[in-house]
mmCIF file of C-alpha atoms and ligand atoms in Angstrom:
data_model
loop_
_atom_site.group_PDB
_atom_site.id
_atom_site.type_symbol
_atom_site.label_atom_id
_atom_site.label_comp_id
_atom_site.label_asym_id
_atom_site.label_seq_id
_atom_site.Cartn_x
_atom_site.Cartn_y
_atom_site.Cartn_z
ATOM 1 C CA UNK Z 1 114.408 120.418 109.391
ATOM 2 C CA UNK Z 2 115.643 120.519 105.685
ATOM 3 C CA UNK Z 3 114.184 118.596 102.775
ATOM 4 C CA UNK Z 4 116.832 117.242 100.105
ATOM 5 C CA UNK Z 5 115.083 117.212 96.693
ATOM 6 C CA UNK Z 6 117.111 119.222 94.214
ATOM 7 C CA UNK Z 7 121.006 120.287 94.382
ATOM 8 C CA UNK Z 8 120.017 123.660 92.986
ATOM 9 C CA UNK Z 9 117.736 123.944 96.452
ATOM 10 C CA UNK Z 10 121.146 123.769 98.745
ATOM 11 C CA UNK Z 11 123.976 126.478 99.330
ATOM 12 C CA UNK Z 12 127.331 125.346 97.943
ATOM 13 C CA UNK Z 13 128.177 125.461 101.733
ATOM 14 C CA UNK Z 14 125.442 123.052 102.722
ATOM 15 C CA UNK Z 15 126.887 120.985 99.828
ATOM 16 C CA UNK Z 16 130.540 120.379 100.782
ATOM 17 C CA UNK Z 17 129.811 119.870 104.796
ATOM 18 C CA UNK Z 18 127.130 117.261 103.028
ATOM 19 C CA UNK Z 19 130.573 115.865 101.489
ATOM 20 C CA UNK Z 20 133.087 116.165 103.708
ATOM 21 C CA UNK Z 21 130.629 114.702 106.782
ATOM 22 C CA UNK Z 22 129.884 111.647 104.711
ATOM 23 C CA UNK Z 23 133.957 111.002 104.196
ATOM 24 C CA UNK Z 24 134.475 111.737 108.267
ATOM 25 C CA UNK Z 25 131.683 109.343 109.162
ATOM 26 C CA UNK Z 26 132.887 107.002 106.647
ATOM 27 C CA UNK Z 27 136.791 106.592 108.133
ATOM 28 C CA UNK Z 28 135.555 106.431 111.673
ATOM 29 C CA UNK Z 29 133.409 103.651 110.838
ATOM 30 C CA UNK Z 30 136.481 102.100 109.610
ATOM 31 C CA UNK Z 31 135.225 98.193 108.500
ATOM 32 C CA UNK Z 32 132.293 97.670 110.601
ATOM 33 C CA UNK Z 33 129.567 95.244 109.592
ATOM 34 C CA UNK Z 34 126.858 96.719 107.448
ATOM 35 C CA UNK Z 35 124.277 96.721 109.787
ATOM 36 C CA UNK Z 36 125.911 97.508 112.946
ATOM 37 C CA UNK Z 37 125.496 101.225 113.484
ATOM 38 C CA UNK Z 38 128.009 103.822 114.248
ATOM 39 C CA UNK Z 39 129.036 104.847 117.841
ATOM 40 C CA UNK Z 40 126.919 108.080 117.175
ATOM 41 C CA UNK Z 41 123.574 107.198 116.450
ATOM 42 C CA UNK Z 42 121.332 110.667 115.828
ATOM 43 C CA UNK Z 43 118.400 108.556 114.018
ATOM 44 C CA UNK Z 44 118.088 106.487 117.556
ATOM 45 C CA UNK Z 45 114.439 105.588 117.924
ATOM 46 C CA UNK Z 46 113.551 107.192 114.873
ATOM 47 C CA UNK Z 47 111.958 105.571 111.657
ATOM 48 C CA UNK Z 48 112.611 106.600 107.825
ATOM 49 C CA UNK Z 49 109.855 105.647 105.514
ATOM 50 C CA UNK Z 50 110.446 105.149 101.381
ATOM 51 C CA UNK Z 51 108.018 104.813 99.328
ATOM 52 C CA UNK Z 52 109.196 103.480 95.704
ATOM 53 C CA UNK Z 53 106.768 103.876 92.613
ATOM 54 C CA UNK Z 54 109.483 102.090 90.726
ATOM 55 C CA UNK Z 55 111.850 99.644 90.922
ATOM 56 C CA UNK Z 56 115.136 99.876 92.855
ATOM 57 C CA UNK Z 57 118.304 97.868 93.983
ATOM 58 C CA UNK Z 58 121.150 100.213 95.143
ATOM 59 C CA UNK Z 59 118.764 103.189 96.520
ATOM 60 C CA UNK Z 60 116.709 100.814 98.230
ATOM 61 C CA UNK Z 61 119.376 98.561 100.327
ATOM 62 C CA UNK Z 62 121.536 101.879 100.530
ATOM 63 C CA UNK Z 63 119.045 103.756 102.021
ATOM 64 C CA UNK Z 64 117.903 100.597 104.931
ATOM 65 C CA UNK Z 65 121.486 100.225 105.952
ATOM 66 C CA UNK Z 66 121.974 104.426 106.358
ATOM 67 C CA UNK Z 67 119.094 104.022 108.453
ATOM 68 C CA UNK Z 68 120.310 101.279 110.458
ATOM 69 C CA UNK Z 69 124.149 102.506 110.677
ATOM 70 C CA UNK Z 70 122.690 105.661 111.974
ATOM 71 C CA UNK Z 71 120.800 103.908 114.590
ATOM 72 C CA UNK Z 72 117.175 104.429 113.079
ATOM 73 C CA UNK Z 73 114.593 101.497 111.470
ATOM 74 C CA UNK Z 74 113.409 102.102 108.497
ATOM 75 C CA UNK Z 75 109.839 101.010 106.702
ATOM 76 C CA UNK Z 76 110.158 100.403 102.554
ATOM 77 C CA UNK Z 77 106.682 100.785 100.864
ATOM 78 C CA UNK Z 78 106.198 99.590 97.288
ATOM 79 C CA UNK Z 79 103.226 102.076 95.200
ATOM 80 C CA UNK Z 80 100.919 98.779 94.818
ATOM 81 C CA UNK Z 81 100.836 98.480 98.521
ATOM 82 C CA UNK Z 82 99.477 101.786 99.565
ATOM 83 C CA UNK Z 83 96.483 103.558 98.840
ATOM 84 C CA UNK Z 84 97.963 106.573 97.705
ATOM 85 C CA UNK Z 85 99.927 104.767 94.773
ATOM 86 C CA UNK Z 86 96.718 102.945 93.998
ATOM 87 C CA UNK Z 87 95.014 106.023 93.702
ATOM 88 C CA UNK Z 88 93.065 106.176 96.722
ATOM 89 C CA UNK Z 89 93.852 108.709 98.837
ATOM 90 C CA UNK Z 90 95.466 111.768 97.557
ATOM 91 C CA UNK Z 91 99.012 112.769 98.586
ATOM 92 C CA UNK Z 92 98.026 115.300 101.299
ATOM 93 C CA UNK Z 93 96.062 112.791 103.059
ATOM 94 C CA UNK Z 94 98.960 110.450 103.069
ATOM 95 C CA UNK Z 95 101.299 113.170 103.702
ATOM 96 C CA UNK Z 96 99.201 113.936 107.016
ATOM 97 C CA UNK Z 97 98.879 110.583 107.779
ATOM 98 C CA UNK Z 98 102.703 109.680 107.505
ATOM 99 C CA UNK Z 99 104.176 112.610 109.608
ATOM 100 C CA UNK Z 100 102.082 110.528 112.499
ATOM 101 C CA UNK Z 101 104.284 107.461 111.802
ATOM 102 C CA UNK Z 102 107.468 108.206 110.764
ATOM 103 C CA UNK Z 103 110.643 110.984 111.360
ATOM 104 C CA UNK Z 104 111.534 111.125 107.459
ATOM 105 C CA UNK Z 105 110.077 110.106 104.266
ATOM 106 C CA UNK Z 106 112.015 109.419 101.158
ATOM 107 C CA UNK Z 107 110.254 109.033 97.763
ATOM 108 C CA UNK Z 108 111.229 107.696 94.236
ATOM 109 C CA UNK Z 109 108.532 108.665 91.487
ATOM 110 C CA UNK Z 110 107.935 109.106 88.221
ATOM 111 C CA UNK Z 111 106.944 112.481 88.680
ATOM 112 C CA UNK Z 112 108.591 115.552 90.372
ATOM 113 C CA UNK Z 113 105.417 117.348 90.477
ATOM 114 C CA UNK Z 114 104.428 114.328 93.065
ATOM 115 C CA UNK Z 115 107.915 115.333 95.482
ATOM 116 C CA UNK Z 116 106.835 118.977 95.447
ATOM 117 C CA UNK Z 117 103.417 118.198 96.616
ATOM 118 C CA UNK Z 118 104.408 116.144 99.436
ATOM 119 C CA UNK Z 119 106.500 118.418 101.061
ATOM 120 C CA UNK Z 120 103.821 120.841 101.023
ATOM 121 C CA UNK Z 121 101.417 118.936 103.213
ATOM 122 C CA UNK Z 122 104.631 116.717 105.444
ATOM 123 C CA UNK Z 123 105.342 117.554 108.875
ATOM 124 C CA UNK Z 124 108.876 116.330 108.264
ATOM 125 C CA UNK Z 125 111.695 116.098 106.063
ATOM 126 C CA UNK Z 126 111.663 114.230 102.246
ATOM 127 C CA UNK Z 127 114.139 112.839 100.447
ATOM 128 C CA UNK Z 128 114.267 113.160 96.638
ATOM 129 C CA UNK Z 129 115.267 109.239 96.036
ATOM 130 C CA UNK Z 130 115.000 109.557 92.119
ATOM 131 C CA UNK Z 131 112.018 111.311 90.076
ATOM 132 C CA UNK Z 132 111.850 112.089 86.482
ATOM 133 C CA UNK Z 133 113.510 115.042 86.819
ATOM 134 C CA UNK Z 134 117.061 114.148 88.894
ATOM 135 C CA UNK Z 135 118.650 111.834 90.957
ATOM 136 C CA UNK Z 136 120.285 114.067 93.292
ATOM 137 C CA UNK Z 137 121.478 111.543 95.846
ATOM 138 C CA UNK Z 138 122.850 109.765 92.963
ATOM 139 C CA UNK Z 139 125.237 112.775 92.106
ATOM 140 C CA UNK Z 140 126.048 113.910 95.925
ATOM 141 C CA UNK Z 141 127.738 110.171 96.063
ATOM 142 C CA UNK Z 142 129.429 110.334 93.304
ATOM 143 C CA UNK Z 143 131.121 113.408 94.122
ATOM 144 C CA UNK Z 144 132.046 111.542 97.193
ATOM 145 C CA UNK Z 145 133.522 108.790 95.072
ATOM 146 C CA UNK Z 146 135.586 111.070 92.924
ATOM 147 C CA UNK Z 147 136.836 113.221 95.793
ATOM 148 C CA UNK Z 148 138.046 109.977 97.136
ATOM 149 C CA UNK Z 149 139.424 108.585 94.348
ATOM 150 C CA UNK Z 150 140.782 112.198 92.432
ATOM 151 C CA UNK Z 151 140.905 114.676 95.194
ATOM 152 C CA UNK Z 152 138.653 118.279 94.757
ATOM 153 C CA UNK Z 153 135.783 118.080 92.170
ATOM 154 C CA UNK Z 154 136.592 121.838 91.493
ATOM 155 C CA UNK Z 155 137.906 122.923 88.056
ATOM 156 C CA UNK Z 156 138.254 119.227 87.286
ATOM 157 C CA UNK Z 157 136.510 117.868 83.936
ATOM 158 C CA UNK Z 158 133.480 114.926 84.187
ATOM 159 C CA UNK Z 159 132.229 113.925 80.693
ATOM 160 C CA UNK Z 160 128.508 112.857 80.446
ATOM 161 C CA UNK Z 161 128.100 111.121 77.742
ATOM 162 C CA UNK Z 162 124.763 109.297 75.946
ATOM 163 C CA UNK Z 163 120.950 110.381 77.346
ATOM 164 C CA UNK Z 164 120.687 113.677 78.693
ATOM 165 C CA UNK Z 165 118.531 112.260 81.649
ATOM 166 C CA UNK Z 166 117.854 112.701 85.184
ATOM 167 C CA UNK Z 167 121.296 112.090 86.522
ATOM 168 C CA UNK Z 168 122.570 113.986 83.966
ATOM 169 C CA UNK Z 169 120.400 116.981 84.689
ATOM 170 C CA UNK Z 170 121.499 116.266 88.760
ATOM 171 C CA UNK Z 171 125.220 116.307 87.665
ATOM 172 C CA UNK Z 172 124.485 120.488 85.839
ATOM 173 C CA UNK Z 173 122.987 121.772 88.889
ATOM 174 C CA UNK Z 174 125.853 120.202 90.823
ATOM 175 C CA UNK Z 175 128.686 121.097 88.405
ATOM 176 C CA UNK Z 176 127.518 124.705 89.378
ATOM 177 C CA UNK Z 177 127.722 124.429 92.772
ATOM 178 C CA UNK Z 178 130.358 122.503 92.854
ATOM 179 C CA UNK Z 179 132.719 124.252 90.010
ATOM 180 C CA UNK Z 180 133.427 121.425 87.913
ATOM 181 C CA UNK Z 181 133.826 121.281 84.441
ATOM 182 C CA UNK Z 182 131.336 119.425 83.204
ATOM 183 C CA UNK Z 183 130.607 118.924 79.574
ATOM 184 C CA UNK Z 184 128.175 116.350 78.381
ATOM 185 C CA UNK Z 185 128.167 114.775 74.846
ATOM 186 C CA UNK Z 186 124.847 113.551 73.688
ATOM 187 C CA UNK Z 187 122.500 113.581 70.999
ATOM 188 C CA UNK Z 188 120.052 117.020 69.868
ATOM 189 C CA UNK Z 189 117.110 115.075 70.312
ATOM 190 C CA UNK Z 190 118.210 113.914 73.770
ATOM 191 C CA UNK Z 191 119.496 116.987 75.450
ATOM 192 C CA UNK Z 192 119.172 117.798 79.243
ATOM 193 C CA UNK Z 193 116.459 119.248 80.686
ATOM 194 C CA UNK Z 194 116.228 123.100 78.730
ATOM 195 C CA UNK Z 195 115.341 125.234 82.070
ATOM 196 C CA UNK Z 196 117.998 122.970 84.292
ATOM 197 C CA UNK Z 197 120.794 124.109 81.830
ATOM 198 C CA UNK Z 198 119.695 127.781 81.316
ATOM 199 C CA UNK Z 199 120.201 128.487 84.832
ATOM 200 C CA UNK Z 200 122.981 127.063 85.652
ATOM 201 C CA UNK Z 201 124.738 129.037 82.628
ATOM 202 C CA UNK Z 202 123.138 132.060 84.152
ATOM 203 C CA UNK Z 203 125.081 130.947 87.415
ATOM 204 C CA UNK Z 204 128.426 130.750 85.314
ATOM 205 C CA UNK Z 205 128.353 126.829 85.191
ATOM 206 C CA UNK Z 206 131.190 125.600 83.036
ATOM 207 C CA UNK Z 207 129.091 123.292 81.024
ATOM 208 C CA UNK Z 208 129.694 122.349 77.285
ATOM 209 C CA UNK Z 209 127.217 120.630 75.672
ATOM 210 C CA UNK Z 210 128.111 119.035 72.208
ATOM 211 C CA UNK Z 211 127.106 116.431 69.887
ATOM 212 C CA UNK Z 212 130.546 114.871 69.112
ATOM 213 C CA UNK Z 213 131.537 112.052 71.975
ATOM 214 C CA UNK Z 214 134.920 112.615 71.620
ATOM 215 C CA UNK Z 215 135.285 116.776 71.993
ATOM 216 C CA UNK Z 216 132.677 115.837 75.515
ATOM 217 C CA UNK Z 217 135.303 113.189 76.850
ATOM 218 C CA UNK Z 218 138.632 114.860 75.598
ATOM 219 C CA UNK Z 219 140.936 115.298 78.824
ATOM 220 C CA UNK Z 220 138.527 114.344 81.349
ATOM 221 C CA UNK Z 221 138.706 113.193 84.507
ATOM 222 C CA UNK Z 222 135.893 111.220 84.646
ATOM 223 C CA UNK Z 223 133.523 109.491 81.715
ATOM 224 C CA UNK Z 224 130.121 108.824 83.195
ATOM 225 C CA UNK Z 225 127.381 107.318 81.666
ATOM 226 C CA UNK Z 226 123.948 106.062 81.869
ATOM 227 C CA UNK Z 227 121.045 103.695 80.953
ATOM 228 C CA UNK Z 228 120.087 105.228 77.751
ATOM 229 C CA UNK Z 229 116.340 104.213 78.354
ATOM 230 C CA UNK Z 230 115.360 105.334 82.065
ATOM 231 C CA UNK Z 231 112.358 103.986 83.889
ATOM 232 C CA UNK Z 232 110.505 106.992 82.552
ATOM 233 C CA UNK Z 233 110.994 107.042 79.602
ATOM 234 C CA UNK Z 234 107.818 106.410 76.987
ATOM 235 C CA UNK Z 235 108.952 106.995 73.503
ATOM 236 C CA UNK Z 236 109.684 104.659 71.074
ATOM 237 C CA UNK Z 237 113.002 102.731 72.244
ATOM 238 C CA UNK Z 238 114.271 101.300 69.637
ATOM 239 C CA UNK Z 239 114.586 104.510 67.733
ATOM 240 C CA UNK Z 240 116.235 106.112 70.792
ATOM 241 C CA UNK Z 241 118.643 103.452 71.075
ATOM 242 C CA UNK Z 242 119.561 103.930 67.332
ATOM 243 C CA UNK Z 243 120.647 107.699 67.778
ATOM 244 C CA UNK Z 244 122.203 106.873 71.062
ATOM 245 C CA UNK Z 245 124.287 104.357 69.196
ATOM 246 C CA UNK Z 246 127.269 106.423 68.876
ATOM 247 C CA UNK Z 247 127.472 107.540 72.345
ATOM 248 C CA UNK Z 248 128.790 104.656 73.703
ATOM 249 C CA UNK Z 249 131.204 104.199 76.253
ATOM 250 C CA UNK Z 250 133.875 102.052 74.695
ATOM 251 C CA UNK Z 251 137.945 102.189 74.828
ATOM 252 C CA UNK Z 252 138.324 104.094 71.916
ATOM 253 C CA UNK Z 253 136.086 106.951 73.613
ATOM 254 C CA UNK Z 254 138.321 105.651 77.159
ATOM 255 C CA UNK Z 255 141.217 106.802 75.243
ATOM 256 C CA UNK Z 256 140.405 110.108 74.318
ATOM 257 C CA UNK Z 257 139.995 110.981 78.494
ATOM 258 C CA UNK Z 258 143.195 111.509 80.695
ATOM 259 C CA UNK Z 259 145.401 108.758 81.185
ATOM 260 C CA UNK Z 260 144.461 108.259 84.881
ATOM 261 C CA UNK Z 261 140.521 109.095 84.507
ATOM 262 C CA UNK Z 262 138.342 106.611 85.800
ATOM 263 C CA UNK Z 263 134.908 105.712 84.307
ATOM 264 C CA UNK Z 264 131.265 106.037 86.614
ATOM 265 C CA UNK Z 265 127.932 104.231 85.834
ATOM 266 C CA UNK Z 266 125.293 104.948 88.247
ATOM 267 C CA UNK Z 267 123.476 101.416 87.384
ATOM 268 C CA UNK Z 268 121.899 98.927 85.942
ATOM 269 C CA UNK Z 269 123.933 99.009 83.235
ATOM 270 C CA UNK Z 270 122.661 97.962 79.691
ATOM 271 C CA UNK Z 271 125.847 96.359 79.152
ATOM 272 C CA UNK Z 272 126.678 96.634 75.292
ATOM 273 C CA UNK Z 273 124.381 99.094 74.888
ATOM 274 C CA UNK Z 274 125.723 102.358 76.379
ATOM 275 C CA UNK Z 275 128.803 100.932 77.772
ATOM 276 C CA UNK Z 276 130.904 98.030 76.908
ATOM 277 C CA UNK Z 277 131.998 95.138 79.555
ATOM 278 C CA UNK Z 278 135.337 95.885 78.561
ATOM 279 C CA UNK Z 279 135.310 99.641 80.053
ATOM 280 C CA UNK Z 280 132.595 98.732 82.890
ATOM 281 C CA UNK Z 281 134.781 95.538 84.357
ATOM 282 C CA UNK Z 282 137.914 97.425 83.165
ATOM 283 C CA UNK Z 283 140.748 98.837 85.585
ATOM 284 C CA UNK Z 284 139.444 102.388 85.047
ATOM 285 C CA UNK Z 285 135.783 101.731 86.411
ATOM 286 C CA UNK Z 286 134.616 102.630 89.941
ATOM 287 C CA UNK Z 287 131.003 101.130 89.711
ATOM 288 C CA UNK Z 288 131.138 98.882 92.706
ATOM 289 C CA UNK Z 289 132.232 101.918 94.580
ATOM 290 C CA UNK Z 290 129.944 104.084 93.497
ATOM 291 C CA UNK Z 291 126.985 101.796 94.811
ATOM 292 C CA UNK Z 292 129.199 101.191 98.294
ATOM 293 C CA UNK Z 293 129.047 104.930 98.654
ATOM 294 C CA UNK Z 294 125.614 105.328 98.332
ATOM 295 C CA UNK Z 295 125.182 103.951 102.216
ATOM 296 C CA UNK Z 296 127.737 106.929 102.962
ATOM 297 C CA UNK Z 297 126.688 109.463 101.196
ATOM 298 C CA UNK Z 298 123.230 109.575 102.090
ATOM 299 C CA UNK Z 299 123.688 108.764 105.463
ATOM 300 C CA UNK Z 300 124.996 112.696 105.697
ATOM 301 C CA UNK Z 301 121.987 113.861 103.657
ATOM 302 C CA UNK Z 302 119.578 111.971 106.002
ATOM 303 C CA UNK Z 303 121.357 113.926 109.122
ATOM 304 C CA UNK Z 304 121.649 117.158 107.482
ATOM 305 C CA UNK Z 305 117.752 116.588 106.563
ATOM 306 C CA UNK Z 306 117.130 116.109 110.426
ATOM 307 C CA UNK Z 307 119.183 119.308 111.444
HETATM 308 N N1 CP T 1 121.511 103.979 90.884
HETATM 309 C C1 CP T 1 120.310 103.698 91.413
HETATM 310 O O1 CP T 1 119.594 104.561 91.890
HETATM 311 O O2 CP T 1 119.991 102.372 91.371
HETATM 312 P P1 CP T 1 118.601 101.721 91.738
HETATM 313 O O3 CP T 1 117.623 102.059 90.638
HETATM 314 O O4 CP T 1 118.888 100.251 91.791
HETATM 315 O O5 CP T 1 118.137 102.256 93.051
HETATM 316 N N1 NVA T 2 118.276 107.269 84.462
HETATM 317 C C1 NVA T 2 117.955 106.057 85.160
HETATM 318 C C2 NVA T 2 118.647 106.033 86.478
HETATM 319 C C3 NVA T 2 118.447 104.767 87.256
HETATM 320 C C4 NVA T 2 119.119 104.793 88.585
HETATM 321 C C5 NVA T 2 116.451 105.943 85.317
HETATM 322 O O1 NVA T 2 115.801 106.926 85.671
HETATM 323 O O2 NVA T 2 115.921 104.868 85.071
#
């Protein structure tokens, strides 16, 4: 049994077969329906329960149809409808109580801390489906999305560009593992988590982090972007939009990347705020992908989890 809740936590090796599972499983599904599972079913007659203290689209309709293409049910639990997210029962009691019911949990929350503690007291695997901290599941299906699209992540160049937030701090840990160039253009004030980028230059990660736009996106592969106020996020909004101003993802910043780069938005989008509808419905954008992948993606984190 593994748990999935930070890159940093896996071996690079773990990593790829993660990667290159999810884009075997993917071709011999070939164009199924969503919900009709795969000829190999290893989550038969088991049950995957989320739990989401926030709101979600993509991770939560991703997630249900892994479960179901891999033969399993699955049981989505909102915060207000539990007593632990009402405050009730503390999270080893409900960590006790779900390893009784279910084969895998995966969590979204607003704080990490709250991940750590359940696997402490579970009895089976958790998934780390968004926290304050990263989005890790986020990042693995991305890479599968570039690979697709660009071929090896290694030695190429993804620009981050706008909040240094939980994706972004996902996308350092994996740009070590990985070996990617990543370099990530965004405001002092709104830099990446500090102890997220001092290791990974300890571990030799080829990460430049600058507050020019332009120098970040220069000749990259990829321009990625986020919501430059996350679900977490407390401080005053308006102000942070202000500084973040700059840091949008427009054609003139489009330009400055290779000719053949494409552009990634995890979603929702703010559109006009940190990227333009030009660039997001442009030819260059792979958002639509990115969410299709999702399914796939985790779908090999769920079964490595299981292992
Ligand atoms: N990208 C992502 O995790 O989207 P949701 O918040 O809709 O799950
Ligand atoms: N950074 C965003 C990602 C949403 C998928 C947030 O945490 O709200």
């Amino acid at each position: 049994m593994n748990n999935f809740i930070n890159i940093s936590d896996l071996s690079k090796v773990e990593l790829r077969s993660i990667i290159d599972s999810a884009k075997k499983r993917k071709s011999e599904r070939g164009g199924k329906p969503h919900s009709q599972p795969d000829e190999n079913q290893p989550l038969n007659g088991k049950t995957m329960i989320m739990i989401f203290e926030k709101t979600s689209t993509r991770t939560r309709i991703s997630f249900d149809l892994a479960v179901k293409q891999l033969g399993g049910s699955s049981i989505i639990l909102n915060q207000d409808e539990i007593h632990y997210g009402k405050g009730d029962e503390t999270i080893k009691d409900t960590a006790k109580v779900l390893s009784q019911y279910a084969d895998i949990l995966m969590i979204r929350t607003d704080s990490h801390n709250n991940v750590d503690e359940f696997k402490k007291h579970l009895e089976i695997p958790i998934i780390n489906g968004l926290t304050n901290q990263g989005h890790p599941c986020q990042v693995m299906s991305d890479i599968l999305t570039f690979e697709e699209l660009k071929g090896n992540i290694k030695d190429k160049t993804i620009a981050w560009i706008g909040d240094g937030n939980n994706v972004s701090n996902s996308f350092i840990e994996a740009a070590v593992k990985f070996q990617f160039k990543l370099n990530i253009g965004c405001p002092k004030k709104y830099q990446p988590d500090s102890k997220i980028v001092k290791l990974a230059k300890k571990n030799n990660c080829q990460l430049l982090i600058t507050e020019d736009p332009y120098k970040a996106a220069e000749g990259a592969d990829c321009i990625m972007t986020d919501k430059w106020i996350s679900m977490s996020d407390k401080g005053d909004k308006n102000k942070k939009k202000k500084i973040l101003k700059k840091y949008q993802v427009n054609k003139k910043i489009m330009k400055v990347a290779k000719l053949d780069s494409i552009f990634m938005h995890c979603l929702p989008a703010s559109r006009e705020e940190e990227v333009t509808s030009e660039v997001m419905d442009g030819k260059q954008s792979v958002v639509w992908l990115q969410a299709f992948n999702r399914i796939h993606a985790q779908k090999s984190i769920i079964e490595w989890c299981m292992k």
